[in-house]
């Protein structure tokens, strides 16, 4: 009999700490499946963020490095330059990548570092308790915008992917979502492309993944998925950006 | 025997280079030497200087509060550093860029280094004329050979044409000083 | 025949020393008075088969070093005081991840933007962990261009030995000055393959995955980790105290100074000796661990001794001297900072007052 489906080798068979309905579990698994499918598990070095995915190395079964909050792209730069033969990727949330780490992100992209970035955008800070993120939507209530985000005081949702797409050294940027099985399949295809680009030495690739945070969006998991489809993806349109 | 020299002037006069060539030549004689430049914002447009200490023993501070010798290639640098020259110290000034009255007490070591350099065909070699005068005033004729070697060595391959005029400048400077003006060491 | 010496600035000597010691990864950000170091790396690191990156900030630079070190490379960064403040985040993480790395601080005046003149006012920051957490950098203070070069070999060896960041603490004067330099007989030229270290990240071929991290969330884990660090620090305190002592045997007053300040102090001591004054000098070379043993030994001797600490700060290392002597000998202080450097004459005058 032929085995057509199994638990990914690159994913440890342990329960995660993520909340019910959170997208991180799906995104972790997609990465693990892709690493297995590309046969690069023994070459991969992941850089984990500070945020809800801080202990991603407890779930992935390959080499991982911690980075301080926001510094993942700099750490990845160091690893990749020291070991160009390895496959190096960062996995970062919106606060990590697009607030405290904006500088590191932009400059790694602008240097065209041959790394892959999985950017989880859930429009809120999760680990610290649901505060305003750079990607929080206008009107969205958070712990630090109790009346909802106002453009006049907090500015607009930051479209870091569109910003990065303007840099000549950037090879590939796509925005995907995890709000339905079809979208998850598309997300996997995009993340795989980002890894393949690195395998083929094509340069900087980033996939932005719209992901649900039912806990800090204060809604049931099903509604959170619908909210991505109906509201969030209007502000952050899906598809290939570069 | 330790000698502490401040070389000063303005940016573009080759002040740093003059000190470096002197330091390199002393190294060839296996002497202890330090070279300390002015750096950062200080060298933007203002006075340029470097400090050279030559010794037969381990050198303490490379920074000079009390100089045995002060070379001033322009007037502002003379004012800036003349307070640091020891009473019995030697002052060497570039009279081409000096109001005649301001040379002060040791004006006898004032020579028109820039004019002489211009006469040789390149005003930029005024520093080597001054270095030649310094060698003669401090009776370092033995060091001359090594300075000429350093000049040859440090010239970039595309600027070898400058070696001759720099050498000539050094020798011209050395001849400016009459023997009775030279310090007995 | 003795090898010929070359004339070089302290900044360049540090960079060359690092490359000769096998460092093959450098990331830095421009700041005076250490720019010659970065420029030297830009020119020479690629020739040695290494990586040079001008980072977008000091934060990025030190975190690139963290990544390169995690991947097994001999890695370093350099900066001057304000930039070193920014690097503290990364240094704390490097210590927390137990990674070897070398950080060079060519000190300038502070606080704030301060100025670019030589200073020694970052002693506390260097020796008291600087960033958050219970950690230490090993700190070496070269006082000549030769030591600036030689100490890079020592720094990388110590960093590997203890899996801990090592800081080279110099100042603007040391960085900018040129002095004759004798190169090592053991220069590592050309490509250097990273030495195999069991913890390094290489991809998990033929072994279990490695994780480099400083995060210990489970109850008790962080305390256990900290105790491991403390054990290591005890070993370092036992084994790595370095100092130079001159004229200690019959000295009545011992001057204590490190780095550039010690050069000036040594000049003063020699002059005072010529004048028949019984003055000695202790030059701490390792600032952490502080060479406290020699102070304890001297204080235990029956003769009356006093100490004069001289710093280009308003009194930082003096605290380590006081702690080491534990009240057994009187300690005086002479210090200037923010551009002022205590001169030989000032030191001599201070000694004359003390001898009255």
XYZ file of C-alpha atoms in Angstrom:
783
model
C 0.000 0.000 0.000
C 1.318 3.486 -0.806
C 1.473 6.106 1.926
C 0.012 9.329 0.581
C -0.135 11.453 3.721
C 1.826 11.622 6.947
C 2.820 13.980 9.707
C 5.621 16.275 8.479
C 9.082 15.145 9.572
C 10.014 18.786 10.148
C 7.195 19.281 12.657
C 7.525 17.908 16.175
C 4.504 15.933 17.292
C 3.780 18.113 20.321
C 0.853 20.343 21.280
C 1.439 24.055 20.588
C 0.701 26.909 22.977
C -1.364 28.783 20.408
C -4.951 29.861 21.114
C -7.860 28.114 19.420
C -8.374 29.552 15.934
C -4.891 31.079 15.746
C -3.202 30.915 12.332
C 0.321 30.193 13.611
C -0.262 26.441 13.838
C -1.290 26.272 10.179
C 1.590 28.491 9.073
C 4.107 26.413 11.068
C 2.810 23.273 9.442
C 2.955 24.769 5.936
C 6.597 25.668 6.488
C 7.342 22.162 7.793
C 5.627 20.506 4.826
C 7.500 22.704 2.368
C 10.856 21.974 4.020
C 10.097 18.251 3.773
C 8.916 18.469 0.184
C 11.988 20.400 -0.924
C 14.201 17.911 0.909
C 16.035 20.723 2.709
C 15.435 19.802 6.359
C 19.140 19.170 6.945
C 20.061 22.505 5.364
C 17.455 24.774 6.892
C 18.222 27.284 9.633
C 15.170 29.142 10.928
C 15.198 32.445 12.770
C 12.398 32.733 15.305
C 10.927 36.111 16.271
C 9.815 37.679 19.496
C 6.045 37.543 19.538
C 3.582 34.704 19.794
C 5.857 32.508 17.636
C 8.837 33.059 19.956
C 9.156 29.333 20.653
C 8.657 28.196 17.048
C 11.853 26.166 17.603
C 9.875 23.984 20.034
C 7.640 22.957 17.130
C 9.955 22.760 14.129
C 12.375 19.885 13.972
C 15.359 21.569 12.345
C 18.094 24.052 13.360
C 16.749 27.314 14.758
C 18.143 30.572 16.083
C 16.494 33.081 18.345
C 16.515 36.761 17.450
C 15.832 39.777 19.629
C 12.566 41.587 18.932
C 12.695 42.899 15.369
C 16.228 41.751 14.592
C 15.419 38.521 12.758
C 16.425 39.850 9.327
C 19.804 40.983 10.703
C 20.394 37.636 12.415
C 19.376 35.826 9.223
C 21.775 38.024 7.255
C 24.601 36.978 9.564
C 23.760 33.280 9.283
C 23.256 33.296 5.525
C 26.437 35.268 4.798
C 28.433 32.963 7.072
C 26.827 29.851 5.525
C 25.621 30.631 2.017
C 25.014 26.934 1.406
C 22.257 26.738 4.002
C 18.623 27.726 3.573
C 17.838 30.529 6.002
C 14.395 31.911 6.706
C 12.781 34.149 9.299
C 9.271 33.799 10.651
C 8.008 37.071 12.087
C 4.858 38.790 13.211
C 3.671 42.271 12.286
C 5.069 44.022 15.364
C 8.412 42.278 15.029
C 8.824 42.824 11.284
C 6.960 46.064 10.596
C 7.361 48.089 13.818
C 10.485 47.455 15.874
C 12.242 45.613 13.041
C 11.298 47.852 10.112
C 14.855 49.031 9.689
C 16.352 45.534 9.669
C 13.612 44.318 7.300
C 13.979 47.125 4.784
C 17.751 46.964 4.682
C 17.966 43.176 4.395
C 15.509 43.481 1.489
C 17.404 46.372 -0.035
C 20.661 44.416 0.078
C 18.845 41.611 -1.671
C 19.840 39.109 1.010
C 19.169 35.629 -0.327
C 16.776 34.727 2.487
C 13.070 33.929 2.766
C 10.690 35.655 5.148
C 7.342 34.375 6.354
C 5.527 37.425 7.657
C 2.465 36.708 9.776
C 0.089 39.674 9.766
C -2.731 39.412 12.288
C -3.148 43.144 12.767
C -2.450 43.012 16.491
C 0.214 42.275 19.129
C -0.623 38.885 20.562
C 2.062 37.923 23.038
C 1.934 41.162 24.997
C -1.844 41.314 25.207
C -3.518 42.714 22.111
C -1.962 46.112 21.588
C -1.927 48.283 18.450
C 0.189 46.833 15.642
C 1.487 48.789 12.653
C -0.987 46.750 10.598
C -4.011 47.308 12.878
C -6.974 48.455 10.770
C -8.547 51.872 11.164
C -11.267 51.655 13.780
C -9.953 48.346 15.127
C -10.038 48.252 18.911
C -6.912 47.118 20.725
C -5.617 47.353 24.280
C -3.838 50.595 23.394
C -6.500 51.962 21.025
C -9.583 51.344 23.179
C -11.656 53.656 20.962
C -10.329 52.075 17.785
C -7.320 53.082 15.662
C -7.561 56.657 14.436
C -5.584 57.847 11.450
C -5.080 61.236 13.087
C -3.180 59.868 16.050
C -1.996 56.368 15.106
C -1.655 56.744 11.346
C -2.763 54.212 8.757
C -2.222 50.456 8.544
C 1.360 50.034 7.348
C 1.671 48.216 4.031
C 5.180 46.965 4.421
C 4.869 44.450 1.563
C 3.952 47.160 -0.921
C 6.803 49.303 0.407
C 9.331 46.494 0.046
C 8.087 45.681 -3.457
C 9.468 49.020 -4.629
C 13.035 48.034 -3.797
C 14.990 46.883 -6.846
C 16.818 44.090 -4.993
C 13.607 42.403 -3.882
C 12.789 39.309 -5.922
C 9.391 38.171 -4.787
C 6.556 39.424 -2.583
C 3.119 37.888 -2.268
C 0.259 38.365 0.174
C -1.781 35.304 1.062
C -4.352 34.383 3.692
C -5.277 31.431 5.864
C -9.031 32.112 6.065
C -10.146 29.104 3.964
C -8.726 25.773 2.752
C -8.366 27.183 -0.779
C -6.413 30.149 0.540
C -4.232 27.868 2.680
C -3.288 25.927 -0.477
C -2.392 29.209 -2.212
C -0.426 30.275 0.858
C 1.591 27.086 0.767
C 2.359 27.591 -2.913
C 3.606 31.111 -2.247
C 5.778 30.164 0.734
C 7.221 27.291 -1.284
C 8.074 29.763 -4.043
C 9.896 31.947 -1.511
C 12.000 28.966 -0.414
C 12.610 27.850 -4.001
C 13.846 31.322 -4.898
C 16.465 30.990 -2.189
C 17.436 27.476 -3.278
C 17.956 28.932 -6.758
C 19.930 31.913 -5.373
C 17.431 34.436 -6.703
C 17.443 36.752 -3.690
C 15.058 38.265 -1.181
C 11.557 36.805 -0.978
C 8.767 37.591 1.449
C 5.300 36.146 1.863
C 2.831 38.088 3.972
C 0.281 35.772 5.543
C -3.017 37.230 6.826
C -3.731 35.192 9.905
C -6.513 35.174 12.489
C -6.212 36.221 16.128
C -9.654 35.442 17.535
C -8.445 36.158 21.065
C -7.461 39.784 20.498
C -9.962 40.457 17.752
C -12.445 39.413 20.401
C -14.527 37.183 18.121
C -15.201 33.468 17.647
C -12.751 31.641 15.380
C -15.237 31.302 12.512
C -16.036 35.018 12.593
C -12.325 35.801 12.653
C -11.841 33.912 9.390
C -14.801 35.729 7.865
C -13.349 39.044 9.068
C -10.127 38.362 7.183
C -12.149 37.590 4.058
C -14.577 40.502 4.350
C -12.597 43.261 6.041
C -8.868 42.676 6.459
C -8.205 41.481 2.909
C -9.882 44.654 1.623
C -7.243 46.711 3.400
C -4.504 44.200 2.564
C -5.391 42.851 -0.902
C -4.286 39.293 -1.615
C -2.111 38.273 -4.527
C 1.327 38.704 -6.005
C 2.755 42.116 -5.219
C 6.101 41.594 -6.919
C 66.630 60.788 24.209
C 63.050 61.701 23.422
C 61.862 64.341 20.971
C 58.272 65.550 20.848
C 57.193 67.325 17.668
C 53.971 69.077 16.763
C 53.473 69.611 13.027
C 50.653 71.996 12.237
C 49.110 73.888 9.367
C 45.905 73.797 7.376
C 44.123 70.982 5.613
C 45.679 70.238 2.212
C 49.217 71.203 3.220
C 50.236 67.583 3.706
C 50.616 67.983 7.467
C 49.623 64.397 8.285
C 51.832 63.017 5.537
C 54.815 64.991 6.757
C 54.466 63.412 10.199
C 53.911 59.943 8.763
C 57.018 60.132 6.584
C 59.074 61.235 9.575
C 57.622 58.387 11.682
C 58.235 55.791 8.968
C 61.847 56.944 8.587
C 62.404 56.676 12.354
C 60.947 53.161 12.266
C 63.562 52.273 9.661
C 66.164 53.280 12.223
C 64.524 50.954 14.745
C 63.599 53.815 17.010
C 60.438 53.984 19.071
C 57.954 56.322 17.475
C 54.315 57.369 17.759
C 52.229 59.430 15.378
C 48.979 60.933 16.554
C 46.661 62.891 14.250
C 43.933 65.399 14.824
C 40.799 63.567 13.783
C 37.087 63.892 13.133
C 35.441 67.297 13.021
C 38.724 68.971 13.930
C 40.153 68.261 10.490
C 37.222 69.704 8.573
C 38.444 72.989 7.171
C 40.268 74.129 10.291
C 43.750 73.623 11.547
C 45.396 70.317 10.785
C 48.050 68.872 13.041
C 49.794 65.718 14.005
C 52.052 64.848 16.887
C 55.178 62.741 16.504
C 57.211 61.384 19.386
C 60.617 59.843 18.684
C 62.464 58.017 21.428
C 64.979 55.329 22.278
C 62.741 54.069 25.088
C 59.132 53.023 25.387
C 56.976 56.076 24.689
C 54.411 57.207 27.238
C 51.849 59.640 25.966
C 51.619 60.103 22.207
C 49.744 63.313 22.940
C 51.929 66.380 23.343
C 51.331 69.059 25.929
C 54.920 70.320 25.855
C 56.662 70.178 22.494
C 60.389 70.195 21.809
C 59.689 71.278 18.267
C 56.784 73.075 16.655
C 56.444 73.258 12.894
C 53.773 75.752 11.837
C 52.906 75.896 8.191
C 50.380 78.728 8.536
C 49.483 81.516 10.906
C 46.391 80.145 12.711
C 48.216 76.961 13.632
C 51.105 78.971 15.030
C 48.749 80.792 17.370
C 47.028 77.568 18.327
C 50.169 75.715 19.331
C 52.908 78.188 20.247
C 51.894 78.038 23.914
C 52.786 74.356 23.896
C 56.382 74.895 22.789
C 58.934 74.504 25.552
C 60.986 77.604 26.386
C 64.101 76.089 24.862
C 62.120 74.490 22.058
C 62.612 75.027 18.330
C 59.992 76.859 16.312
C 59.981 76.326 12.552
C 57.601 78.551 10.631
C 56.480 78.949 7.050
C 57.056 82.639 6.429
C 55.235 82.470 3.071
C 51.927 82.363 4.922
C 52.874 84.545 7.849
C 52.575 88.144 8.757
C 56.242 89.053 9.311
C 55.623 90.406 12.789
C 53.838 87.392 14.159
C 56.654 84.890 14.034
C 57.704 86.085 17.453
C 60.697 85.157 19.460
C 62.219 82.462 17.273
C 61.705 84.046 13.899
C 65.193 83.076 12.846
C 63.782 79.677 11.804
C 61.244 81.257 9.472
C 61.581 80.180 5.858
C 59.271 80.703 2.876
C 58.470 77.000 2.420
C 55.464 77.600 0.154
C 57.312 80.035 -2.086
C 60.259 77.693 -2.362
C 57.912 74.824 -3.237
C 56.253 76.988 -5.845
C 59.661 77.730 -7.273
C 60.344 74.006 -7.494
C 57.129 73.623 -9.487
C 54.552 72.364 -6.979
C 53.298 74.236 -3.927
C 52.247 70.933 -2.361
C 55.849 69.974 -1.612
C 56.166 72.812 0.929
C 55.812 70.125 3.595
C 58.944 68.338 2.355
C 60.874 71.603 2.240
C 59.890 72.127 5.874
C 60.822 68.550 6.753
C 64.244 69.122 5.191
C 64.696 72.260 7.282
C 63.641 70.345 10.384
C 66.253 67.668 9.696
C 68.975 70.263 9.332
C 67.912 72.249 12.394
C 67.865 69.161 14.573
C 71.027 67.731 13.017
C 69.379 64.611 11.716
C 71.291 64.323 8.482
C 71.541 60.562 8.995
C 67.760 60.295 8.879
C 67.687 61.955 5.457
C 68.566 58.719 3.683
C 65.646 56.898 5.243
C 63.247 59.745 4.549
C 64.212 59.604 0.892
C 63.539 55.851 0.951
C 60.126 56.372 2.534
C 59.238 58.958 -0.107
C 60.021 56.373 -2.787
C 58.110 53.619 -1.037
C 54.894 55.446 -0.259
C 54.370 57.099 -3.643
C 51.460 55.338 -5.374
C 52.449 53.594 -8.654
C 50.607 56.184 -10.757
C 52.351 59.057 -8.978
C 55.982 58.002 -9.194
C 56.607 61.224 -11.083
C 56.149 63.056 -7.802
C 59.026 61.246 -6.117
C 61.743 63.392 -7.659
C 60.197 66.740 -6.808
C 59.544 65.621 -3.230
C 63.139 64.486 -2.850
C 64.365 67.726 -4.313
C 62.142 69.648 -1.926
C 63.556 67.782 1.054
C 67.153 68.472 0.022
C 66.371 72.111 -0.732
C 64.850 72.494 2.707
C 67.897 70.980 4.349
C 70.153 73.510 2.616
C 68.133 76.467 3.891
C 69.578 76.138 7.339
C 72.960 77.611 7.993
C 75.113 75.419 10.254
C 75.176 77.879 13.169
C 71.388 77.779 13.333
C 71.334 74.037 13.871
C 70.728 72.843 17.391
C 73.468 70.877 19.071
C 72.164 67.624 20.393
C 66.896 38.335 11.352
C 64.156 40.027 13.284
C 61.047 40.597 11.241
C 60.528 44.185 10.208
C 57.852 46.207 11.890
C 55.118 48.170 10.196
C 53.640 51.484 11.207
C 49.918 51.269 11.795
C 47.081 52.961 13.648
C 45.468 51.191 16.596
C 42.192 50.931 14.694
C 43.870 49.215 11.759
C 45.900 46.981 14.073
C 42.706 45.778 15.756
C 41.184 44.952 12.372
C 44.322 43.228 11.102
C 44.707 41.367 14.391
C 41.148 40.098 14.079
C 41.683 38.856 10.524
C 45.016 37.273 11.483
C 43.268 35.582 14.418
C 40.845 33.947 11.992
C 37.889 36.326 12.235
C 35.988 36.033 8.974
C 32.852 38.015 9.690
C 32.632 41.708 10.459
C 29.567 43.935 10.603
C 29.802 47.552 11.676
C 28.384 51.026 11.361
C 30.391 54.246 10.934
C 31.251 56.225 14.045
C 34.280 58.311 14.970
C 36.927 57.587 16.267
C 36.918 53.988 14.982
C 36.159 54.485 11.272
C 39.605 53.313 10.136
C 38.808 49.920 11.643
C 35.639 49.529 9.575
C 37.349 50.790 6.424
C 40.241 48.366 6.927
C 37.760 45.511 7.269
C 35.916 46.610 4.121
C 39.165 46.477 2.192
C 40.782 43.402 3.680
C 38.054 41.048 4.918
C 36.931 40.059 1.405
C 40.588 39.417 0.464
C 40.772 36.943 3.360
C 37.638 35.194 2.108
C 35.521 36.699 4.881
C 32.332 38.718 5.062
C 32.170 42.484 5.535
C 28.829 44.221 5.980
C 28.188 47.882 6.637
C 24.984 47.469 8.597
C 22.060 49.878 8.729
C 22.629 50.464 12.452
C 24.680 49.275 15.399
C 21.686 47.173 16.418
C 21.662 45.398 13.085
C 25.448 44.991 13.110
C 25.601 43.268 16.479
C 22.668 41.034 15.584
C 24.361 40.061 12.315
C 27.341 39.073 14.445
C 25.010 37.009 16.637
C 23.728 35.183 13.565
C 27.192 34.613 12.091
C 28.501 33.351 15.421
C 25.509 31.017 15.790
C 26.469 29.681 12.353
C 29.988 29.009 13.649
C 31.954 31.939 12.203
C 34.549 33.891 14.159
C 32.636 37.157 14.181
C 33.105 40.663 15.510
C 31.763 44.176 15.471
C 33.218 47.483 16.548
C 31.972 50.907 17.477
C 32.522 53.819 19.824
C 30.654 54.741 22.983
C 27.209 55.881 21.701
C 27.181 52.981 19.243
C 28.201 50.536 21.966
C 25.164 51.651 23.984
C 23.004 50.566 21.046
C 24.818 47.251 20.815
C 24.039 46.347 24.416
C 20.827 44.599 23.386
C 22.721 42.250 21.101
C 25.573 41.729 23.571
C 23.102 40.616 26.229
C 21.543 38.161 23.758
C 24.991 36.892 22.698
C 25.823 36.239 26.353
C 22.388 34.697 26.904
C 22.777 32.450 23.844
C 26.313 31.529 25.019
C 27.890 32.581 21.760
C 31.492 33.647 21.236
C 31.921 37.094 19.712
C 34.262 40.051 19.980
C 33.035 43.610 20.405
C 35.470 46.512 20.152
C 34.754 49.823 21.868
C 37.055 52.674 20.849
C 35.809 54.955 23.603
C 34.993 58.631 23.193
C 33.618 61.252 25.528
C 30.087 61.064 26.909
C 27.356 61.110 28.092
C 25.041 61.418 25.112
C 26.694 62.314 21.851
C 29.579 63.676 23.926
C 32.558 64.331 21.717
C 35.111 62.338 19.763
C 38.034 62.833 22.115
C 39.542 59.838 23.901
C 37.863 58.870 27.173
C 37.506 55.956 29.573
C 34.017 56.682 30.785
C 32.473 53.407 29.562
C 34.297 51.274 32.149
C 31.147 50.600 34.155
C 29.187 49.737 31.020
C 31.898 47.357 29.847
C 32.574 45.580 33.133
C 29.084 45.581 34.677
C 27.325 43.739 31.870
C 26.058 46.891 30.123
C 22.892 45.287 28.856
C 20.155 43.598 30.867
C 20.700 40.424 32.836
C 23.304 38.782 35.057
C 26.145 38.422 32.608
C 29.659 39.691 32.007
C 31.771 40.345 28.981
C 35.431 39.518 29.376
C 37.111 42.892 28.887
C 40.668 43.435 27.658
C 42.296 46.871 27.575
C 45.248 47.204 25.177
C 47.600 50.118 25.786
C 49.686 50.080 22.613
C 49.167 49.407 18.932
C 51.055 46.135 19.424
C 48.646 45.028 22.137
C 45.668 46.183 20.072
C 46.798 43.639 17.481
C 47.912 40.877 19.861
C 44.809 41.030 22.034
C 42.566 40.106 19.122
C 44.099 36.625 19.138
C 43.528 36.403 22.867
C 39.988 37.800 22.576
C 38.795 35.246 20.043
C 40.445 32.409 21.964
C 38.759 33.491 25.204
C 35.410 33.950 23.460
C 35.590 30.384 22.139
C 36.926 28.952 25.392
C 34.100 30.355 27.511
C 31.409 30.761 24.823
C 31.063 34.348 25.922
C 31.342 37.820 24.391
C 34.722 39.507 24.809
C 35.085 43.265 24.676
C 38.209 45.117 23.634
C 38.151 48.447 25.430
C 40.328 51.047 23.783
C 39.946 54.777 23.270
C 40.221 57.373 20.554
C 43.901 57.959 21.189
C 44.810 54.294 20.853
C 42.589 53.996 17.780
C 44.047 57.017 16.010
C 47.729 56.818 16.888
C 50.311 55.011 14.787
C 53.046 52.901 16.291
C 55.388 50.199 15.033
C 53.745 46.784 14.978
C 55.252 43.317 14.787
C 52.941 40.812 13.133
C 52.284 37.397 14.640
C 54.015 34.224 13.486
C 50.626 32.510 13.510
C 48.666 34.614 11.062
C 45.610 32.866 9.720
C 45.466 33.968 6.125
C 42.982 33.003 3.428
C 39.737 31.116 3.830
C 39.051 29.822 7.313
C 36.530 27.037 7.641
C 34.544 27.484 10.852
C 35.766 25.129 13.546
C 33.185 22.509 14.389
C 31.348 23.370 17.555
C 28.639 21.011 18.746
C 26.116 23.778 19.330
C 26.474 25.637 16.043
C 23.785 25.912 13.403
C 24.778 24.135 10.215
C 21.564 22.364 9.247
C 20.786 19.188 11.171
C 22.523 16.684 8.893
C 23.258 13.507 10.820
C 22.361 14.955 14.208
C 19.463 16.272 16.252
C 18.488 19.884 15.516
C 20.384 22.588 17.387
C 18.659 25.606 18.856
C 20.499 28.803 19.771
C 18.417 30.771 22.250
C 18.394 32.698 25.497
C 14.725 32.198 26.328
C 13.821 29.944 29.281
C 10.137 30.050 29.985
C 9.718 26.967 32.156
C 9.926 27.555 35.888
C 13.435 26.957 37.206
C 15.105 26.724 33.801
C 16.417 30.275 33.708
C 17.784 30.030 37.227
C 19.586 26.840 36.261
C 20.990 28.527 33.180
C 22.132 31.526 35.223
C 23.897 29.234 37.675
C 25.756 27.660 34.745
C 26.847 31.128 33.681
C 27.948 31.986 37.206
C 30.030 28.824 37.378
C 31.718 29.845 34.163
C 32.334 33.350 35.532
C 33.965 31.903 38.643
C 36.356 29.995 36.405
C 37.080 33.141 34.412
C 37.760 35.089 37.619
C 40.164 32.369 38.725
C 42.014 31.938 35.458
C 41.971 35.099 33.414
C 43.154 37.985 35.597
C 45.809 39.922 33.717
C 47.897 42.915 34.741
C 51.295 44.454 34.313
C 53.140 45.596 37.412
C 56.283 47.686 37.531
C 58.382 48.739 40.522
C 55.964 47.036 42.903
C 58.622 45.606 45.203
C 59.675 48.757 47.010
C 56.873 51.097 45.968
C 55.242 53.291 48.591
C 52.580 54.623 46.278
C 51.226 52.535 43.444
C 49.544 54.233 40.524
C 46.709 52.249 38.940
C 45.792 53.021 35.347
C 44.743 51.074 32.246
C 44.852 51.529 28.489
C 46.159 54.809 27.101
C 46.051 56.318 30.579
C 48.593 53.720 31.688
C 51.054 54.890 29.021
C 50.933 58.378 30.422
C 51.110 57.065 33.985
C 54.113 54.909 33.093
C 55.886 57.989 31.751
C 55.192 59.732 35.056
C 56.367 56.738 37.095
C 59.679 56.604 35.209
C 60.271 60.309 35.798
C 59.427 59.959 39.472
C 61.770 56.988 39.802
C 64.565 59.020 38.237
C 63.888 61.603 40.927
C 64.263 58.871 43.538
C 60.569 58.537 44.429
C 59.379 55.041 45.250
C 56.403 54.839 42.941
C 55.045 51.725 41.244
C 52.388 51.019 38.642
C 49.693 48.418 38.235
C 48.176 48.333 34.797
C 45.050 46.154 34.752
C 44.936 44.426 31.354
C 41.823 42.361 31.957
C 39.223 44.785 33.306
C 36.755 41.953 33.764
C 37.806 39.851 35.437
C 39.444 42.672 37.386
C 42.929 41.610 38.570
C 41.916 41.932 42.211
C 44.326 39.249 43.433
C 47.401 41.436 43.100
C 45.706 44.191 45.116
C 44.701 41.743 47.842
C 48.227 40.355 47.940
C 49.796 43.818 48.221
C 47.300 44.948 50.840
C 48.112 41.882 52.929
C 51.805 42.805 53.146
C 52.858 44.493 56.405
C 54.339 47.660 54.837
C 52.279 50.791 54.449
C 51.101 51.265 50.890
C 48.776 53.685 49.220
C 47.253 53.763 45.764
C 46.521 56.474 43.232
C 43.955 55.546 40.595
C 44.229 57.625 37.424
C 41.480 57.454 34.811
C 40.116 59.341 31.829
C 36.812 59.374 33.723
C 35.553 60.746 37.011
C 36.138 57.522 38.870
C 34.937 54.160 37.587
C 37.751 51.617 37.851
C 38.503 53.047 41.283
C 35.456 51.148 42.555
C 37.097 47.840 41.632
C 40.318 48.941 43.306
C 38.394 49.875 46.459
C 36.488 46.586 46.426
C 39.707 44.631 45.988
C 41.542 46.467 48.768
C 38.501 46.316 51.036
C 39.591 49.303 53.118
C 43.076 47.943 53.861
C 44.980 50.726 52.053
C 44.204 54.345 51.319
C 43.157 55.089 47.723
C 43.412 58.474 46.031
C 42.013 59.496 42.672
C 42.972 61.677 39.728
C 40.660 61.803 36.761
C 39.534 63.951 33.864
C 37.143 63.229 31.057
C 35.162 64.829 28.262
C 38.296 65.712 26.320
C 40.676 66.299 29.205
C 43.433 63.759 29.691
C 45.464 63.714 32.910
C 49.021 64.585 31.885
C 52.329 63.265 33.204
C 52.809 66.603 34.939
C 49.428 66.402 36.680
C 50.189 62.890 37.879
C 53.625 63.934 39.144
C 52.160 66.926 40.971
C 49.492 64.758 42.575
C 52.138 62.283 43.746
C 54.244 65.108 45.179
C 51.241 66.317 47.173
C 50.553 62.799 48.418
C 54.176 62.344 49.489
C 54.178 65.455 51.629
